[in-house]
Amino acid sequence: MSNSYSTYLIIVLFNLFFTTKIYPQEINIKEGGEAEIFITSQSTNQLLEYSGKRIFKPLEQPDEFFPTIMIDANKKFQVIEGFGGAFTDAASITFAKLPKKSQEKILKACFSPLHGNGYTLCRTTIHSSDYSDEMYTYAEVADDEELKHFTIEHDLKYRIPFIKRAQEVSGGNIKFLASPWSPPAWMKTNGSMLEGGKLLKKYNQTWANYFMKYIKSYENEGIPIWALTVQNEPMATQVWESCVYTAEEEKNFVRDYLGPTLLKNGLNHIKIIIWDHNRGIMYQRAKVAYDDPEAYKYIWGTAFHWYTSETYDNVRMVHDAWPDKKLLFTESGMDGSWSDANNLARNMIKDFNNWTNGWIFWNLLLDQNRGPRHKGGKAPGEFSSIITANTVTGEVDFNPPHYVFGHFSRFIKPGARRIACTSNNDNFIATSFINLDGKVAVVIQNLKDKEQDIRLWSDGMGIEFNCPASAIVTLTL
């Protein structure tokens, strides 16, 4: 048995073990029980800082005037798949150029389950994207319908080594989602990977086989693919790699080619996820696919991004209409600022409160020029990332969104379930989860630029603490 396959089996068994535990049937917060508090706030210069404990005291019921977050750990909702970022070429190349000390610092901060953000759900691209230093595919020979020349050799230089280092630090507990930005140019109507275009119908089966070969090639490297999205942003014609699908075209490709091809090749455990674009028309896109019984049986869920709008009701509507299908947030480009950190917290809280099962931001890190990129993008200094690393000096900057993301990923583990959580005050929003070990995590955001006293209440018990201006707070019980 090869070392790569042995590693794959260990990862599968590890994930199986940690997703079959039984949730506690009832959680009772008693007088004298403790809540630990962690705070991030620009106003107090705190970055995911431990801020001590509070002791629960009897409080018969909350009132309508004192700001209060109320939880009920016995009312459970969706299961959480995980949190993480994207292993793009840009992130992988930047990582490779850093000194070992800086690399270790990044790996620990992102993937350590004990000392970092503990990422467990990450995205990667199928060949190149806009965040690659060059445009490439795994099938460069034109009209190679049988994919005889298919190879992932390009990824062996930067991306796969980065992923393997992350797997080691995480203890093998990362699930991988893969997304294509465009089929090879020779498979498309416009003869280019750029500027949109469509997949030629005569290459539908070849493209489905391409997905299959990609999955098997990565498995041979000890990297099991957990899920696929059919196409990144299928409504966007971009100056970089892009490909347009109507809802009908995407549904037909899944129903007639991708789903059957994975099934035929023993890969029906791979989750197929549709849409992978913005919230605005996600219900209408999902309806086309889910209303077709043959397509429906192959699809695990719907993926979405945060650009153009914050129409969270659309996320909930997809769940309400098809409650057995999952919802996954898969991309959020950000500039590393405090403003984006606050946007991140708000989006995550509201997405989870509307039935989202996991959350993946975009590039794990970028270099000092906010790249590398081969096409498109803003000028250096205009667009950053959650982590910025200088490949000249070796310095690494963990920007505010990194700490805000940690308020969720460090305390809400795969297999956790969202529990009832409400606020009596428009200045505060919150979400809450119970982990498989019975530990409860509550994430609260102060939407106002002023400090305020606030309570957490559950079943006749309460604590009170001061929440800094525009803070993100995690409490663990």
Coordinates of C-alpha atoms in Angstrom, one line a residue:
M1 CA 0.0 0.0 0.0
S2 CA 1.5 3.4 -1.0
N3 CA 2.2 6.1 1.6
S4 CA -0.2 8.5 -0.2
Y5 CA -3.0 6.0 -0.1
S6 CA -2.3 5.1 3.6
T7 CA -2.5 8.8 4.4
Y8 CA -5.8 9.1 2.5
L9 CA -7.3 6.2 4.5
I10 CA -6.1 7.7 7.8
I11 CA -7.8 11.0 6.9
V12 CA -11.0 9.3 5.9
L13 CA -11.2 7.2 9.2
F14 CA -10.3 10.3 11.2
N15 CA -13.1 12.3 9.7
L16 CA -15.5 9.4 10.1
F17 CA -14.7 9.0 13.8
F18 CA -15.1 12.7 14.5
T19 CA -18.5 13.1 12.7
T20 CA -20.3 10.1 14.2
K21 CA -20.3 11.2 17.9
I22 CA -23.6 11.9 19.6
Y23 CA -24.6 15.4 20.6
P24 CA -25.4 16.1 24.2
Q25 CA -29.2 15.7 24.7
E26 CA -29.5 18.6 27.1
I27 CA -27.4 21.5 28.2
N28 CA -28.1 23.2 31.5
I29 CA -26.2 26.3 32.6
K30 CA -26.1 26.4 36.4
E31 CA -25.4 29.1 38.9
G32 CA -21.7 29.5 39.2
G33 CA -21.0 28.3 35.7
E34 CA -18.4 30.1 33.7
A35 CA -18.2 31.9 30.4
E36 CA -14.8 32.7 28.9
I37 CA -14.7 35.9 26.7
F38 CA -12.6 36.7 23.7
I39 CA -12.7 40.2 22.0
T40 CA -11.5 41.8 18.8
S41 CA -12.0 45.6 18.5
Q42 CA -10.1 48.4 16.9
S43 CA -11.2 50.8 19.6
T44 CA -9.4 48.8 22.3
N45 CA -6.6 47.4 20.2
Q46 CA -7.7 43.9 20.9
L47 CA -7.2 41.0 18.5
L48 CA -8.9 37.8 19.5
E49 CA -7.8 38.7 23.0
Y50 CA -8.8 36.6 26.0
S51 CA -10.7 38.9 28.3
G52 CA -11.3 36.7 31.4
K53 CA -14.3 34.9 32.7
R54 CA -17.8 35.8 33.9
I55 CA -19.9 33.8 36.4
F56 CA -23.5 33.0 35.7
K57 CA -26.0 34.3 38.2
P58 CA -29.8 33.7 38.5
L59 CA -31.8 36.0 36.3
E60 CA -35.4 34.8 36.0
Q61 CA -35.9 36.3 32.5
P62 CA -34.4 39.1 30.4
D63 CA -36.2 42.4 29.9
E64 CA -36.8 44.3 26.7
F65 CA -34.5 47.3 27.5
F66 CA -31.1 46.0 28.6
P67 CA -29.3 44.6 25.5
T68 CA -29.4 40.9 25.8
I69 CA -28.4 37.9 23.7
M70 CA -30.5 34.8 24.6
I71 CA -29.6 31.2 23.7
D72 CA -31.4 27.9 24.0
A73 CA -28.9 25.0 23.5
N74 CA -31.6 22.5 23.3
K75 CA -33.0 23.8 20.0
K76 CA -30.7 22.7 17.3
F77 CA -30.5 23.5 13.6
Q78 CA -27.9 22.8 10.8
V79 CA -24.6 21.0 11.1
I80 CA -21.4 22.9 10.4
E81 CA -19.0 21.4 7.9
G82 CA -16.0 23.7 8.7
F83 CA -14.2 27.0 8.0
G84 CA -11.1 28.0 6.0
G85 CA -9.6 29.7 3.0
A86 CA -8.4 29.0 -0.5
F87 CA -5.2 27.3 -1.7
T88 CA -4.8 29.5 -4.8
D89 CA -1.6 29.6 -6.9
A90 CA -1.0 33.1 -5.6
A91 CA -1.2 31.9 -2.0
S92 CA 1.0 28.9 -2.7
I93 CA 3.7 30.8 -4.6
T94 CA 3.8 33.4 -1.9
F95 CA 4.2 30.8 0.8
A96 CA 7.0 29.0 -1.1
K97 CA 9.0 32.2 -1.4
L98 CA 9.0 32.8 2.4
P99 CA 11.7 31.7 4.8
K100 CA 10.9 28.6 6.8
K101 CA 10.2 30.5 10.0
S102 CA 7.6 32.6 8.3
Q103 CA 6.1 29.5 6.7
E104 CA 5.7 27.9 10.1
K105 CA 4.2 31.0 11.5
I106 CA 1.5 31.0 8.8
L107 CA 0.8 27.2 9.1
K108 CA 0.4 27.4 12.8
A109 CA -1.8 30.5 12.7
C110 CA -4.1 29.0 10.0
F111 CA -4.2 25.3 10.6
S112 CA -3.2 24.4 14.1
P113 CA -6.3 23.2 16.0
L114 CA -4.8 24.2 19.3
H115 CA -2.8 27.3 18.6
G116 CA -4.4 28.8 15.5
N117 CA -7.6 29.3 13.6
G118 CA -7.9 25.5 13.0
Y119 CA -9.1 25.6 9.4
T120 CA -10.9 22.4 8.4
L121 CA -12.6 23.3 5.1
C122 CA -10.6 24.8 2.2
R123 CA -11.1 25.6 -1.4
T124 CA -8.7 25.1 -4.3
T125 CA -8.9 25.9 -8.0
I126 CA -8.9 23.3 -10.8
H127 CA -5.9 24.6 -12.8
S128 CA -5.4 28.4 -13.1
S129 CA -7.6 31.3 -11.9
D130 CA -7.2 35.0 -11.8
Y131 CA -4.9 34.4 -8.8
S132 CA -2.3 32.5 -10.7
D133 CA 1.0 33.8 -12.1
E134 CA 0.2 32.2 -15.4
M135 CA -2.6 30.7 -17.4
Y136 CA -2.5 26.8 -17.6
T137 CA -4.6 23.7 -17.7
Y138 CA -3.9 20.0 -17.0
A139 CA -4.7 19.1 -20.7
E140 CA -2.7 21.4 -22.9
V141 CA -2.9 19.3 -26.1
A142 CA -5.8 20.6 -28.2
D143 CA -8.6 18.2 -29.1
D144 CA -7.3 15.5 -26.7
E145 CA -10.8 14.2 -26.1
E146 CA -9.5 11.1 -24.3
L147 CA -7.3 13.2 -22.1
K148 CA -4.3 11.1 -22.8
H149 CA -1.9 14.0 -21.9
F150 CA -3.7 14.9 -18.7
T151 CA -1.3 15.8 -15.9
I152 CA -1.3 17.8 -12.6
E153 CA 2.4 18.2 -12.8
H154 CA 2.1 22.0 -12.6
D155 CA 0.5 21.8 -9.1
L156 CA 3.4 19.7 -7.8
K157 CA 5.7 22.7 -7.7
Y158 CA 3.8 25.0 -5.3
R159 CA 0.2 24.1 -4.5
I160 CA 0.4 20.5 -3.5
P161 CA 3.4 21.0 -1.2
F162 CA 1.6 23.8 0.5
I163 CA -1.5 21.7 1.0
K164 CA 0.5 18.8 2.4
R165 CA 2.2 21.1 4.9
A166 CA -1.2 22.3 6.0
Q167 CA -2.5 18.7 6.3
E168 CA 0.4 17.8 8.6
V169 CA -0.3 20.8 10.9
S170 CA -4.1 20.2 10.9
G171 CA -3.7 16.6 11.8
G172 CA -5.2 15.6 8.5
N173 CA -8.5 17.2 9.3
I174 CA -9.1 19.4 6.2
K175 CA -11.8 18.8 3.6
F176 CA -11.1 20.1 0.1
L177 CA -13.5 21.8 -2.2
A178 CA -12.3 22.2 -5.8
S179 CA -13.7 24.8 -8.4
P180 CA -12.8 25.4 -12.1
W181 CA -12.7 29.0 -13.5
S182 CA -12.8 27.8 -17.1
P183 CA -12.4 24.6 -19.2
P184 CA -9.3 24.5 -21.5
A185 CA -9.6 27.0 -24.4
W186 CA -9.9 24.2 -26.9
M187 CA -13.2 23.0 -25.2
K188 CA -14.9 26.5 -25.4
T189 CA -17.0 28.4 -27.9
N190 CA -14.7 31.5 -27.9
G191 CA -11.4 29.5 -28.1
S192 CA -10.1 31.2 -25.0
M193 CA -10.1 30.6 -21.2
L194 CA -10.7 34.3 -20.8
E195 CA -13.6 36.6 -21.4
G196 CA -16.4 34.1 -20.7
G197 CA -17.5 31.9 -23.5
K198 CA -19.2 28.6 -23.0
L199 CA -18.3 24.9 -22.9
L200 CA -18.8 23.3 -26.4
K201 CA -21.5 20.7 -26.2
K202 CA -19.3 18.1 -27.9
Y203 CA -16.9 18.3 -25.0
N204 CA -19.4 17.8 -22.2
Q205 CA -18.2 14.3 -21.5
T206 CA -14.6 15.2 -21.9
W207 CA -15.0 18.0 -19.3
A208 CA -16.8 15.6 -16.9
N209 CA -13.9 13.1 -17.4
Y210 CA -11.5 16.0 -16.6
F211 CA -13.1 16.4 -13.2
M212 CA -12.8 12.7 -12.6
K213 CA -9.1 12.6 -13.5
Y214 CA -8.4 15.6 -11.4
I215 CA -10.0 14.0 -8.3
K216 CA -8.1 10.7 -8.8
S217 CA -4.8 12.5 -9.4
Y218 CA -5.1 14.5 -6.2
E219 CA -6.1 11.3 -4.3
N220 CA -2.9 9.7 -5.5
E221 CA -1.1 12.6 -3.9
G222 CA -2.8 11.9 -0.6
I223 CA -5.2 14.8 -1.0
P224 CA -8.8 13.6 -1.0
I225 CA -11.3 15.9 -2.7
W226 CA -14.5 16.3 -0.6
A227 CA -16.6 18.4 -3.0
L228 CA -16.7 20.1 -6.4
T229 CA -18.5 23.2 -7.7
V230 CA -19.5 23.0 -11.3
Q231 CA -18.2 26.4 -12.2
N232 CA -16.9 29.5 -10.4
E233 CA -19.3 32.4 -10.9
P234 CA -21.1 31.0 -14.0
M235 CA -22.8 34.3 -14.7
A236 CA -19.6 36.4 -14.9
T237 CA -17.7 37.3 -18.1
Q238 CA -14.4 38.3 -16.7
V239 CA -11.1 39.5 -18.3
W240 CA -9.5 36.4 -16.5
E241 CA -10.5 32.8 -16.7
S242 CA -14.3 32.5 -16.8
C243 CA -17.1 30.4 -18.4
V244 CA -20.8 31.1 -18.6
Y245 CA -23.5 28.6 -17.9
T246 CA -27.3 29.3 -17.8
A247 CA -29.1 27.5 -15.0
E248 CA -30.4 25.0 -17.6
E249 CA -26.9 24.3 -18.9
E250 CA -25.5 23.8 -15.5
K251 CA -28.3 21.5 -14.5
N252 CA -28.0 19.4 -17.7
F253 CA -24.2 19.1 -17.3
V254 CA -24.7 17.7 -13.7
R255 CA -27.6 15.4 -14.6
D256 CA -26.2 14.0 -17.9
Y257 CA -22.5 14.1 -17.5
L258 CA -20.8 15.0 -14.2
G259 CA -23.1 13.1 -11.8
P260 CA -23.1 9.9 -13.9
T261 CA -19.4 10.1 -14.6
L262 CA -18.5 10.3 -10.9
L263 CA -20.9 7.5 -10.1
K264 CA -19.5 5.2 -12.9
N265 CA -16.0 5.8 -11.6
G266 CA -16.7 5.1 -7.9
L267 CA -16.6 8.7 -7.0
N268 CA -20.2 9.2 -6.0
H269 CA -19.1 10.2 -2.5
I270 CA -17.8 13.5 -4.0
K271 CA -20.3 16.3 -3.2
I272 CA -21.5 18.2 -6.3
I273 CA -22.4 21.8 -5.5
I274 CA -24.1 24.2 -7.9
W275 CA -24.1 28.0 -8.5
D276 CA -20.9 29.2 -6.7
H277 CA -21.9 32.9 -7.3
N278 CA -23.7 35.7 -5.5
R279 CA -26.7 35.6 -3.2
G280 CA -28.9 37.7 -5.5
I281 CA -30.4 35.0 -7.7
M282 CA -29.4 31.9 -5.9
Y283 CA -33.0 30.8 -5.3
Q284 CA -33.8 31.0 -9.0
R285 CA -30.6 29.1 -10.0
A286 CA -31.3 26.4 -7.4
K287 CA -34.9 26.0 -8.5
V288 CA -33.9 25.0 -12.0
A289 CA -31.6 22.3 -10.8
Y290 CA -33.7 21.0 -7.8
D291 CA -36.9 20.9 -9.8
D292 CA -35.4 18.2 -12.0
P293 CA -35.5 14.9 -10.1
E294 CA -32.6 13.3 -12.0
A295 CA -30.3 16.4 -11.4
Y296 CA -31.5 16.7 -7.8
K297 CA -30.2 13.3 -6.8
Y298 CA -26.6 14.2 -7.7
I299 CA -26.5 17.6 -6.0
W300 CA -25.4 18.1 -2.4
G301 CA -26.1 21.8 -2.2
T302 CA -25.7 25.4 -3.3
A303 CA -22.6 27.6 -3.0
F304 CA -22.6 31.4 -2.9
H305 CA -20.3 34.5 -2.6
W306 CA -20.8 37.8 -0.9
Y307 CA -20.3 40.3 -3.8
T308 CA -23.0 42.7 -5.0
S309 CA -25.5 42.3 -2.2
E310 CA -26.3 41.1 1.4
T311 CA -29.6 39.4 0.5
Y312 CA -29.5 36.9 3.3
D313 CA -33.2 36.1 2.9
N314 CA -32.3 34.4 -0.3
V315 CA -30.0 32.0 1.5
R316 CA -32.8 31.1 3.9
M317 CA -35.3 30.7 1.1
V318 CA -33.2 28.1 -0.6
H319 CA -33.0 26.2 2.7
D320 CA -36.8 26.5 3.3
A321 CA -37.7 25.3 -0.1
W322 CA -35.2 22.4 -0.1
P323 CA -34.3 21.7 3.5
D324 CA -32.4 18.5 2.7
K325 CA -29.9 20.4 0.5
K326 CA -26.9 22.2 2.0
L327 CA -25.6 25.7 1.8
L328 CA -21.9 26.7 1.6
F329 CA -20.3 30.1 1.4
T330 CA -17.2 29.7 -0.8
E331 CA -15.6 33.1 -1.6
S332 CA -15.1 36.5 0.0
G333 CA -12.3 38.7 -1.3
M334 CA -11.3 41.4 1.2
D335 CA -8.8 44.2 1.6
G336 CA -7.6 43.3 5.1
S337 CA -9.0 46.5 6.7
W338 CA -11.0 46.9 9.9
S339 CA -14.0 47.8 7.7
D340 CA -13.8 44.4 6.0
A341 CA -13.2 42.7 9.3
N342 CA -16.6 44.1 10.5
N343 CA -18.2 43.2 7.2
L344 CA -16.9 39.7 7.6
A345 CA -18.4 39.2 11.0
R346 CA -21.8 40.6 9.9
N347 CA -21.9 38.4 6.9
M348 CA -20.9 35.2 8.7
I349 CA -23.4 35.8 11.6
K350 CA -26.2 36.4 9.2
D351 CA -25.3 33.6 6.8
F352 CA -25.2 31.1 9.6
N353 CA -28.5 32.3 11.0
N354 CA -29.9 31.6 7.6
W355 CA -28.9 28.0 7.5
T356 CA -25.4 28.1 6.0
N357 CA -23.3 25.0 6.7
G358 CA -19.7 26.3 6.2
W359 CA -17.7 29.4 5.3
I360 CA -14.6 29.7 3.1
F361 CA -12.9 33.0 2.4
W362 CA -10.7 33.6 -0.6
N363 CA -6.9 33.6 -0.8
L364 CA -5.2 32.2 2.3
L365 CA -2.5 34.9 1.8
L366 CA -1.1 37.2 -0.8
D367 CA 2.3 38.9 -1.3
Q368 CA 3.3 42.5 -0.9
N369 CA 1.9 43.3 -4.4
R370 CA -1.4 41.7 -3.6
G371 CA -0.7 38.9 -5.9
P372 CA 0.7 37.3 -7.9
R373 CA -1.9 37.6 -10.7
H374 CA -1.6 37.1 -14.4
K375 CA -4.7 39.0 -15.4
G376 CA -7.0 41.6 -13.9
G377 CA -6.9 42.9 -10.3
K378 CA -6.3 46.2 -8.7
A379 CA -3.0 48.0 -8.4
P380 CA -0.5 47.1 -5.6
G381 CA -1.7 48.6 -2.3
E382 CA -5.4 48.7 -3.3
F383 CA -6.3 45.1 -2.5
S384 CA -4.9 43.0 0.3
S385 CA -5.9 39.7 1.9
I386 CA -6.6 38.2 5.3
I387 CA -2.8 37.6 5.5
T388 CA -0.1 39.6 3.7
A389 CA 3.4 38.2 3.4
N390 CA 6.4 40.1 2.0
T391 CA 8.5 37.8 -0.1
V392 CA 11.5 40.2 0.0
T393 CA 11.7 40.7 3.8
G394 CA 9.9 37.6 4.9
E395 CA 7.6 39.6 7.1
V396 CA 4.0 38.3 7.7
D397 CA 1.1 40.6 8.6
F398 CA -2.1 39.0 10.1
N399 CA -4.7 41.5 9.2
P400 CA -7.9 42.2 11.3
P401 CA -10.1 39.8 9.2
H402 CA -7.8 36.9 10.2
Y403 CA -8.7 37.4 13.9
V404 CA -12.4 38.0 13.2
F405 CA -12.5 34.7 11.3
G406 CA -10.9 33.0 14.2
H407 CA -13.8 34.1 16.4
F408 CA -15.7 31.4 14.5
S409 CA -13.2 28.8 13.3
R410 CA -11.4 28.4 16.6
F411 CA -14.5 27.8 18.7
I412 CA -17.0 26.2 16.3
K413 CA -15.8 22.8 15.2
P414 CA -16.9 20.5 12.3
G415 CA -20.0 18.6 13.4
A416 CA -21.2 21.5 15.6
R417 CA -24.9 22.5 15.3
R418 CA -26.4 25.9 15.4
I419 CA -28.6 26.5 18.4
A420 CA -31.4 29.0 19.0
C421 CA -29.9 32.5 19.6
T422 CA -31.8 35.8 19.6
S423 CA -31.1 39.5 20.4
N424 CA -33.5 42.0 21.9
N425 CA -31.5 45.0 20.6
D426 CA -30.8 46.3 17.1
N427 CA -27.3 47.2 18.1
F428 CA -26.2 43.6 18.5
I429 CA -26.4 40.5 16.3
A430 CA -25.3 37.1 17.3
T431 CA -25.2 33.4 16.4
S432 CA -24.5 30.4 18.6
F433 CA -23.4 26.7 18.3
I434 CA -23.0 23.6 20.3
N435 CA -20.0 21.4 19.6
L436 CA -19.9 17.6 19.7
D437 CA -18.2 17.8 23.1
G438 CA -21.0 19.9 24.6
K439 CA -19.1 23.2 24.5
V440 CA -21.2 26.2 23.5
A441 CA -19.8 29.1 21.5
V442 CA -21.7 32.4 21.1
V443 CA -20.4 35.0 18.6
I444 CA -21.7 38.6 19.1
Q445 CA -21.1 41.7 17.0
N446 CA -21.6 45.2 18.3
L447 CA -22.9 47.1 15.2
K448 CA -22.4 50.5 16.9
D449 CA -19.3 52.6 17.2
K450 CA -19.8 52.9 21.0
E451 CA -19.1 50.6 23.9
Q452 CA -22.2 49.1 25.5
D453 CA -23.0 46.8 28.4
I454 CA -24.7 43.6 27.4
R455 CA -26.0 40.4 28.9
L456 CA -26.0 36.8 27.8
W457 CA -29.0 34.8 29.1
S458 CA -30.0 31.2 29.1
D459 CA -32.6 29.3 31.0
G460 CA -32.8 31.6 34.1
M461 CA -29.1 32.4 34.2
G462 CA -27.2 35.4 33.0
I463 CA -23.9 37.2 32.8
E464 CA -23.1 40.8 32.1
F465 CA -20.1 42.4 30.5
N466 CA -18.9 45.5 28.7
C467 CA -18.7 45.2 24.9
P468 CA -16.3 47.7 23.2
A469 CA -17.3 49.8 20.2
S470 CA -17.7 47.8 17.0
A471 CA -16.4 44.7 18.7
I472 CA -16.7 41.1 17.8
V473 CA -17.0 38.9 20.9
T474 CA -16.9 35.1 21.3
L475 CA -18.1 33.5 24.5
T476 CA -17.5 29.9 25.3
L477 CA -19.6 28.1 27.9

